[in-house]
Amino acid sequence: MNLIRATGSIGVLTLVSRVLGFVRDMLMARFVGATFASDAFLVAFRLPNMFRALFAEGAFTAAFIPMFNRKVAEEGGDLKPGLKFAEDALSVLLPVLVVFTIIMLAAATPVVWILSGGFNGVSAAQFAYAVELSRITFPYLLFISLVSLFGGILNSIGKFWVAAAAPILLNLTLIVALLGFNGPTEADTARVQAIAVTVSGVLQLIWLMAACRRSGVSLRVRRPRLSPDVKRLMKLILPAAAGAGAVQINLVISTALAAGLLAEGSVSYIYYADRLNQLPLGLIGIGLGTVLLPTISRQLGGGREAEAMETQNRGMELALFLSLPATAALMVAAVPIIRTLLEHGAFTAHDTVQSAYALSAFSLGLPAYILVKVLTPGFYARSDTRTPVRFAIIAIGVNLVLNLALILPLKHVGPALATAISAWVNVALLYRALHGRGHFVPDARLRRRAARLLLASIIMGAALYGIDLLIAPMTGGALWTRIGGLAILVGGGTAIYAAATFLTGAFTLADLKMLTRRRTVDTAAAADKGKP
């Protein structure tokens, strides 16, 4: 499998989703701004988002895909044993999700209080409104967990793009709700957004089920039965939850502390900064993680340890190549980026500056967030979900301590900085464990390129700083002038980084020739397959 091509296809779809997500955020900022209604919706959406990352896309995928691939590999590539296992998993997962959703709906008041710290000086009516929004969004967890089951099957059979396209439905649904059903007040508009979240979960489930059926995959819901395989799956899911969702847990902690200790709007500053930080994470980290886990699982299932090591080295290289310049760009150009995308309507210039501070802090941890996605498949593919959870718990503890230490002196920037530092702690622990076991050893190519990619990113960052000073009048002008200024920043930064990678020797002309030859060979092979 071509790692770059597979990651790229997911990245393109993720880019579409993220662009639509920014359109959604721009509309949300325009109609709701950084107000209590915005904070209440973001807290309500945080919980299903957290559980989606912990149990659905994170833990369930991490445990299910290696087991599914192992079942298929044991039978010489026959899908039937894997699909039988998937049916058993679905028959247990569905009633568990229904019961859990009912419990969360009943316990919405204390759950919202924990997530928000009771907010900061709000009235009983405002708190009740936040609870109402949370009850509306809770069912999303049930639907998105089932989406992850069907998506895991499709990823295992190489159809990565289908699951990668599902989040587009979330953003389209929220955009339609904002444009067609926004209410007369900010509170009404936020309520419509909460309804749209759950509706999007239904649409995503329909999309994945239809795609599975087109691929010849049809699962029946049977009477729940705790088979040995399902018991093993459940044992793997719980530790994988914290391992896969450390960043989400850290964000929940940050949100709760900001809501409980800081002024109105602080939750929104953190949210908008995180959304921008999530763009490269989504394009790079999610794509790499989606491709690496089933790929490494298949390689290890076939006894091809050397291939698995090569795959992870190239994954690490690709992660650094893309994440290091993204970090430099987000740190240097935080203000013009946020001003261009969000400073309209109810979102003020003050909101831009405050969100930019948080974005600069978040972006310090961007390479770490992505490297976690590269390193954890090395554990999950070997059915080791316990080691990452130990490290995740340590990282969460570091985040909590730093949050408490930094939130008052640095306000909403403190939680963002704490999250970034804790992510690097997680990466260091994961790397040390894999390296110590001999499961990951950086090869000469990765060692040579890593330092040079860092230097190229620093060069690009310095150049961006100078460009930003020159075009400052554009980024502070009208909307289309801002867009033009941002285009100059992005285009200039990309060109400078490309030149810097060759200047520093991170990449050479020989590398380009190799890629060109590979593409030519792949094209010729594809053409040969079509000949009679």
PDB file of N, CA and C in Angstrom, residues 69-128:
ATOM      1  N   ASN A  69      -8.833  -7.851  11.462  1.00  0.00           N
ATOM      2  CA  ASN A  69      -7.819  -8.233  10.479  1.00  0.00           C
ATOM      3  C   ASN A  69      -7.186  -9.576  10.805  1.00  0.00           C
ATOM      4  N   ARG A  70      -7.016  -9.851  12.089  1.00  0.00           N
ATOM      5  CA  ARG A  70      -6.436 -11.132  12.493  1.00  0.00           C
ATOM      6  C   ARG A  70      -7.376 -12.285  12.126  1.00  0.00           C
ATOM      7  N   LYS A  71      -8.677 -12.074  12.339  1.00  0.00           N
ATOM      8  CA  LYS A  71      -9.656 -13.097  11.971  1.00  0.00           C
ATOM      9  C   LYS A  71      -9.598 -13.391  10.466  1.00  0.00           C
ATOM     10  N   VAL A  72      -9.517 -12.330   9.678  1.00  0.00           N
ATOM     11  CA  VAL A  72      -9.467 -12.499   8.228  1.00  0.00           C
ATOM     12  C   VAL A  72      -8.165 -13.173   7.803  1.00  0.00           C
ATOM     13  N   ALA A  73      -7.035 -12.756   8.416  1.00  0.00           N
ATOM     14  CA  ALA A  73      -5.732 -13.323   8.054  1.00  0.00           C
ATOM     15  C   ALA A  73      -5.652 -14.805   8.398  1.00  0.00           C
ATOM     16  N   GLU A  74      -6.252 -15.197   9.520  1.00  0.00           N
ATOM     17  CA  GLU A  74      -6.208 -16.602   9.949  1.00  0.00           C
ATOM     18  C   GLU A  74      -6.906 -17.523   8.962  1.00  0.00           C
ATOM     19  N   GLU A  75      -7.867 -16.964   8.209  1.00  0.00           N
ATOM     20  CA  GLU A  75      -8.618 -17.768   7.241  1.00  0.00           C
ATOM     21  C   GLU A  75      -8.168 -17.491   5.808  1.00  0.00           C
ATOM     22  N   GLY A  76      -6.946 -17.026   5.667  1.00  0.00           N
ATOM     23  CA  GLY A  76      -6.384 -16.825   4.334  1.00  0.00           C
ATOM     24  C   GLY A  76      -7.043 -15.723   3.530  1.00  0.00           C
ATOM     25  N   GLY A  77      -7.579 -14.691   4.220  1.00  0.00           N
ATOM     26  CA  GLY A  77      -8.192 -13.569   3.527  1.00  0.00           C
ATOM     27  C   GLY A  77      -9.696 -13.661   3.389  1.00  0.00           C
ATOM     28  N   ASP A  78     -10.310 -14.704   3.933  1.00  0.00           N
ATOM     29  CA  ASP A  78     -11.763 -14.846   3.867  1.00  0.00           C
ATOM     30  C   ASP A  78     -12.416 -13.876   4.852  1.00  0.00           C
ATOM     31  N   LEU A  79     -13.343 -13.038   4.357  1.00  0.00           N
ATOM     32  CA  LEU A  79     -13.975 -12.023   5.203  1.00  0.00           C
ATOM     33  C   LEU A  79     -15.008 -12.596   6.170  1.00  0.00           C
ATOM     34  N   LYS A  80     -15.526 -13.775   5.908  1.00  0.00           N
ATOM     35  CA  LYS A  80     -16.657 -14.283   6.693  1.00  0.00           C
ATOM     36  C   LYS A  80     -16.376 -14.362   8.192  1.00  0.00           C
ATOM     37  N   PRO A  81     -15.219 -14.892   8.641  1.00  0.00           N
ATOM     38  CA  PRO A  81     -14.967 -14.925  10.085  1.00  0.00           C
ATOM     39  C   PRO A  81     -14.900 -13.525  10.696  1.00  0.00           C
ATOM     40  N   GLY A  82     -14.343 -12.572   9.942  1.00  0.00           N
ATOM     41  CA  GLY A  82     -14.283 -11.208  10.433  1.00  0.00           C
ATOM     42  C   GLY A  82     -15.664 -10.592  10.570  1.00  0.00           C
ATOM     43  N   LEU A  83     -16.531 -10.855   9.588  1.00  0.00           N
ATOM     44  CA  LEU A  83     -17.882 -10.306   9.643  1.00  0.00           C
ATOM     45  C   LEU A  83     -18.706 -10.976  10.737  1.00  0.00           C
ATOM     46  N   LYS A  84     -18.468 -12.249  10.993  1.00  0.00           N
ATOM     47  CA  LYS A  84     -19.154 -12.926  12.107  1.00  0.00           C
ATOM     48  C   LYS A  84     -18.762 -12.265  13.430  1.00  0.00           C
ATOM     49  N   PHE A  85     -17.481 -11.959  13.581  1.00  0.00           N
ATOM     50  CA  PHE A  85     -17.011 -11.247  14.781  1.00  0.00           C
ATOM     51  C   PHE A  85     -17.650  -9.867  14.864  1.00  0.00           C
ATOM     52  N   ALA A  86     -17.775  -9.163  13.723  1.00  0.00           N
ATOM     53  CA  ALA A  86     -18.384  -7.833  13.721  1.00  0.00           C
ATOM     54  C   ALA A  86     -19.856  -7.901  14.133  1.00  0.00           C
ATOM     55  N   GLU A  87     -20.568  -8.938  13.699  1.00  0.00           N
ATOM     56  CA  GLU A  87     -21.966  -9.096  14.096  1.00  0.00           C
ATOM     57  C   GLU A  87     -22.092  -9.335  15.592  1.00  0.00           C
ATOM     58  N   ASP A  88     -21.206 -10.160  16.135  1.00  0.00           N
ATOM     59  CA  ASP A  88     -21.225 -10.399  17.587  1.00  0.00           C
ATOM     60  C   ASP A  88     -20.964  -9.100  18.346  1.00  0.00           C
ATOM     61  N   ALA A  89     -20.008  -8.305  17.830  1.00  0.00           N
ATOM     62  CA  ALA A  89     -19.686  -7.035  18.486  1.00  0.00           C
ATOM     63  C   ALA A  89     -20.866  -6.075  18.421  1.00  0.00           C
ATOM     64  N   LEU A  90     -21.516  -5.995  17.259  1.00  0.00           N
ATOM     65  CA  LEU A  90     -22.667  -5.110  17.095  1.00  0.00           C
ATOM     66  C   LEU A  90     -23.807  -5.507  18.031  1.00  0.00           C
ATOM     67  N   SER A  91     -24.044  -6.795  18.190  1.00  0.00           N
ATOM     68  CA  SER A  91     -25.155  -7.275  19.013  1.00  0.00           C
ATOM     69  C   SER A  91     -24.969  -6.924  20.488  1.00  0.00           C
ATOM     70  N   VAL A  92     -23.728  -6.788  20.923  1.00  0.00           N
ATOM     71  CA  VAL A  92     -23.457  -6.376  22.309  1.00  0.00           C
ATOM     72  C   VAL A  92     -23.361  -4.860  22.412  1.00  0.00           C
ATOM     73  N   LEU A  93     -22.734  -4.236  21.410  1.00  0.00           N
ATOM     74  CA  LEU A  93     -22.501  -2.793  21.457  1.00  0.00           C
ATOM     75  C   LEU A  93     -23.806  -2.003  21.449  1.00  0.00           C
ATOM     76  N   LEU A  94     -24.775  -2.409  20.627  1.00  0.00           N
ATOM     77  CA  LEU A  94     -26.002  -1.644  20.468  1.00  0.00           C
ATOM     78  C   LEU A  94     -26.786  -1.495  21.774  1.00  0.00           C
ATOM     79  N   PRO A  95     -27.119  -2.586  22.495  1.00  0.00           N
ATOM     80  CA  PRO A  95     -27.855  -2.390  23.753  1.00  0.00           C
ATOM     81  C   PRO A  95     -27.053  -1.623  24.802  1.00  0.00           C
ATOM     82  N   VAL A  96     -25.734  -1.814  24.834  1.00  0.00           N
ATOM     83  CA  VAL A  96     -24.901  -1.073  25.784  1.00  0.00           C
ATOM     84  C   VAL A  96     -24.992   0.423  25.501  1.00  0.00           C
ATOM     85  N   LEU A  97     -24.941   0.798  24.227  1.00  0.00           N
ATOM     86  CA  LEU A  97     -25.018   2.205  23.863  1.00  0.00           C
ATOM     87  C   LEU A  97     -26.377   2.807  24.208  1.00  0.00           C
ATOM     88  N   VAL A  98     -27.446   2.037  23.978  1.00  0.00           N
ATOM     89  CA  VAL A  98     -28.783   2.529  24.301  1.00  0.00           C
ATOM     90  C   VAL A  98     -28.909   2.808  25.796  1.00  0.00           C
ATOM     91  N   VAL A  99     -28.468   1.855  26.618  1.00  0.00           N
ATOM     92  CA  VAL A  99     -28.544   2.027  28.076  1.00  0.00           C
ATOM     93  C   VAL A  99     -27.672   3.202  28.525  1.00  0.00           C
ATOM     94  N   PHE A 100     -26.471   3.297  27.965  1.00  0.00           N
ATOM     95  CA  PHE A 100     -25.568   4.377  28.358  1.00  0.00           C
ATOM     96  C   PHE A 100     -26.154   5.739  28.002  1.00  0.00           C
ATOM     97  N   THR A 101     -26.772   5.840  26.825  1.00  0.00           N
ATOM     98  CA  THR A 101     -27.382   7.108  26.412  1.00  0.00           C
ATOM     99  C   THR A 101     -28.512   7.501  27.356  1.00  0.00           C
ATOM    100  N   ILE A 102     -29.327   6.537  27.750  1.00  0.00           N
ATOM    101  CA  ILE A 102     -30.428   6.820  28.691  1.00  0.00           C
ATOM    102  C   ILE A 102     -29.879   7.321  30.026  1.00  0.00           C
ATOM    103  N   ILE A 103     -28.814   6.684  30.500  1.00  0.00           N
ATOM    104  CA  ILE A 103     -28.201   7.109  31.768  1.00  0.00           C
ATOM    105  C   ILE A 103     -27.681   8.535  31.662  1.00  0.00           C
ATOM    106  N   MET A 104     -27.021   8.855  30.545  1.00  0.00           N
ATOM    107  CA  MET A 104     -26.462  10.194  30.373  1.00  0.00           C
ATOM    108  C   MET A 104     -27.566  11.245  30.295  1.00  0.00           C
ATOM    109  N   LEU A 105     -28.689  10.904  29.652  1.00  0.00           N
ATOM    110  CA  LEU A 105     -29.808  11.844  29.589  1.00  0.00           C
ATOM    111  C   LEU A 105     -30.368  12.110  30.982  1.00  0.00           C
ATOM    112  N   ALA A 106     -30.462  11.063  31.801  1.00  0.00           N
ATOM    113  CA  ALA A 106     -30.993  11.222  33.149  1.00  0.00           C
ATOM    114  C   ALA A 106     -30.036  11.997  34.048  1.00  0.00           C
ATOM    115  N   ALA A 107     -28.731  11.836  33.804  1.00  0.00           N
ATOM    116  CA  ALA A 107     -27.717  12.471  34.662  1.00  0.00           C
ATOM    117  C   ALA A 107     -27.152  13.737  34.037  1.00  0.00           C
ATOM    118  N   ALA A 108     -27.901  14.370  33.143  1.00  0.00           N
ATOM    119  CA  ALA A 108     -27.375  15.520  32.401  1.00  0.00           C
ATOM    120  C   ALA A 108     -26.962  16.669  33.314  1.00  0.00           C
ATOM    121  N   THR A 109     -27.745  16.939  34.362  1.00  0.00           N
ATOM    122  CA  THR A 109     -27.434  18.094  35.223  1.00  0.00           C
ATOM    123  C   THR A 109     -26.079  17.971  35.901  1.00  0.00           C
ATOM    124  N   PRO A 110     -25.791  16.869  36.639  1.00  0.00           N
ATOM    125  CA  PRO A 110     -24.458  16.768  37.245  1.00  0.00           C
ATOM    126  C   PRO A 110     -23.332  16.662  36.216  1.00  0.00           C
ATOM    127  N   VAL A 111     -23.619  16.025  35.072  1.00  0.00           N
ATOM    128  CA  VAL A 111     -22.581  15.902  34.045  1.00  0.00           C
ATOM    129  C   VAL A 111     -22.189  17.277  33.513  1.00  0.00           C
ATOM    130  N   VAL A 112     -23.168  18.116  33.233  1.00  0.00           N
ATOM    131  CA  VAL A 112     -22.875  19.469  32.735  1.00  0.00           C
ATOM    132  C   VAL A 112     -22.139  20.282  33.788  1.00  0.00           C
ATOM    133  N   TRP A 113     -22.514  20.090  35.051  1.00  0.00           N
ATOM    134  CA  TRP A 113     -21.819  20.830  36.114  1.00  0.00           C
ATOM    135  C   TRP A 113     -20.347  20.435  36.156  1.00  0.00           C
ATOM    136  N   ILE A 114     -20.069  19.128  36.010  1.00  0.00           N
ATOM    137  CA  ILE A 114     -18.675  18.662  36.017  1.00  0.00           C
ATOM    138  C   ILE A 114     -17.921  19.221  34.817  1.00  0.00           C
ATOM    139  N   LEU A 115     -18.565  19.214  33.663  1.00  0.00           N
ATOM    140  CA  LEU A 115     -17.903  19.679  32.442  1.00  0.00           C
ATOM    141  C   LEU A 115     -17.632  21.174  32.441  1.00  0.00           C
ATOM    142  N   SER A 116     -18.471  21.926  33.147  1.00  0.00           N
ATOM    143  CA  SER A 116     -18.371  23.390  33.088  1.00  0.00           C
ATOM    144  C   SER A 116     -17.916  24.029  34.384  1.00  0.00           C
ATOM    145  N   GLY A 117     -17.777  23.213  35.440  1.00  0.00           N
ATOM    146  CA  GLY A 117     -17.490  23.805  36.740  1.00  0.00           C
ATOM    147  C   GLY A 117     -18.637  24.664  37.226  1.00  0.00           C
ATOM    148  N   GLY A 118     -19.857  24.403  36.719  1.00  0.00           N
ATOM    149  CA  GLY A 118     -21.007  25.228  37.083  1.00  0.00           C
ATOM    150  C   GLY A 118     -21.031  26.560  36.379  1.00  0.00           C
ATOM    151  N   PHE A 119     -20.147  26.719  35.394  1.00  0.00           N
ATOM    152  CA  PHE A 119     -19.936  28.016  34.728  1.00  0.00           C
ATOM    153  C   PHE A 119     -19.509  29.052  35.777  1.00  0.00           C
ATOM    154  N   ASN A 120     -19.414  30.283  35.397  1.00  0.00           N
ATOM    155  CA  ASN A 120     -18.873  31.303  36.302  1.00  0.00           C
ATOM    156  C   ASN A 120     -19.906  32.402  36.509  1.00  0.00           C
ATOM    157  N   GLY A 121     -20.664  32.273  37.607  1.00  0.00           N
ATOM    158  CA  GLY A 121     -21.623  33.317  37.957  1.00  0.00           C
ATOM    159  C   GLY A 121     -22.843  33.389  37.066  1.00  0.00           C
ATOM    160  N   VAL A 122     -23.305  32.243  36.533  1.00  0.00           N
ATOM    161  CA  VAL A 122     -24.483  32.268  35.679  1.00  0.00           C
ATOM    162  C   VAL A 122     -25.741  32.044  36.516  1.00  0.00           C
ATOM    163  N   SER A 123     -26.882  32.410  35.954  1.00  0.00           N
ATOM    164  CA  SER A 123     -28.155  32.230  36.648  1.00  0.00           C
ATOM    165  C   SER A 123     -28.629  30.787  36.525  1.00  0.00           C
ATOM    166  N   ALA A 124     -29.631  30.436  37.324  1.00  0.00           N
ATOM    167  CA  ALA A 124     -30.204  29.087  37.257  1.00  0.00           C
ATOM    168  C   ALA A 124     -30.807  28.831  35.886  1.00  0.00           C
ATOM    169  N   ALA A 125     -31.421  29.853  35.293  1.00  0.00           N
ATOM    170  CA  ALA A 125     -32.023  29.693  33.971  1.00  0.00           C
ATOM    171  C   ALA A 125     -30.948  29.428  32.903  1.00  0.00           C
ATOM    172  N   GLN A 126     -29.819  30.114  33.015  1.00  0.00           N
ATOM    173  CA  GLN A 126     -28.747  29.893  32.058  1.00  0.00           C
ATOM    174  C   GLN A 126     -28.174  28.480  32.184  1.00  0.00           C
ATOM    175  N   PHE A 127     -28.003  28.025  33.421  1.00  0.00           N
ATOM    176  CA  PHE A 127     -27.476  26.671  33.616  1.00  0.00           C
ATOM    177  C   PHE A 127     -28.471  25.638  33.084  1.00  0.00           C
ATOM    178  N   ALA A 128     -29.763  25.860  33.318  1.00  0.00           N
ATOM    179  CA  ALA A 128     -30.784  24.943  32.810  1.00  0.00           C
ATOM    180  C   ALA A 128     -30.758  24.899  31.282  1.00  0.00           C
TER     181      ALA A 128
END
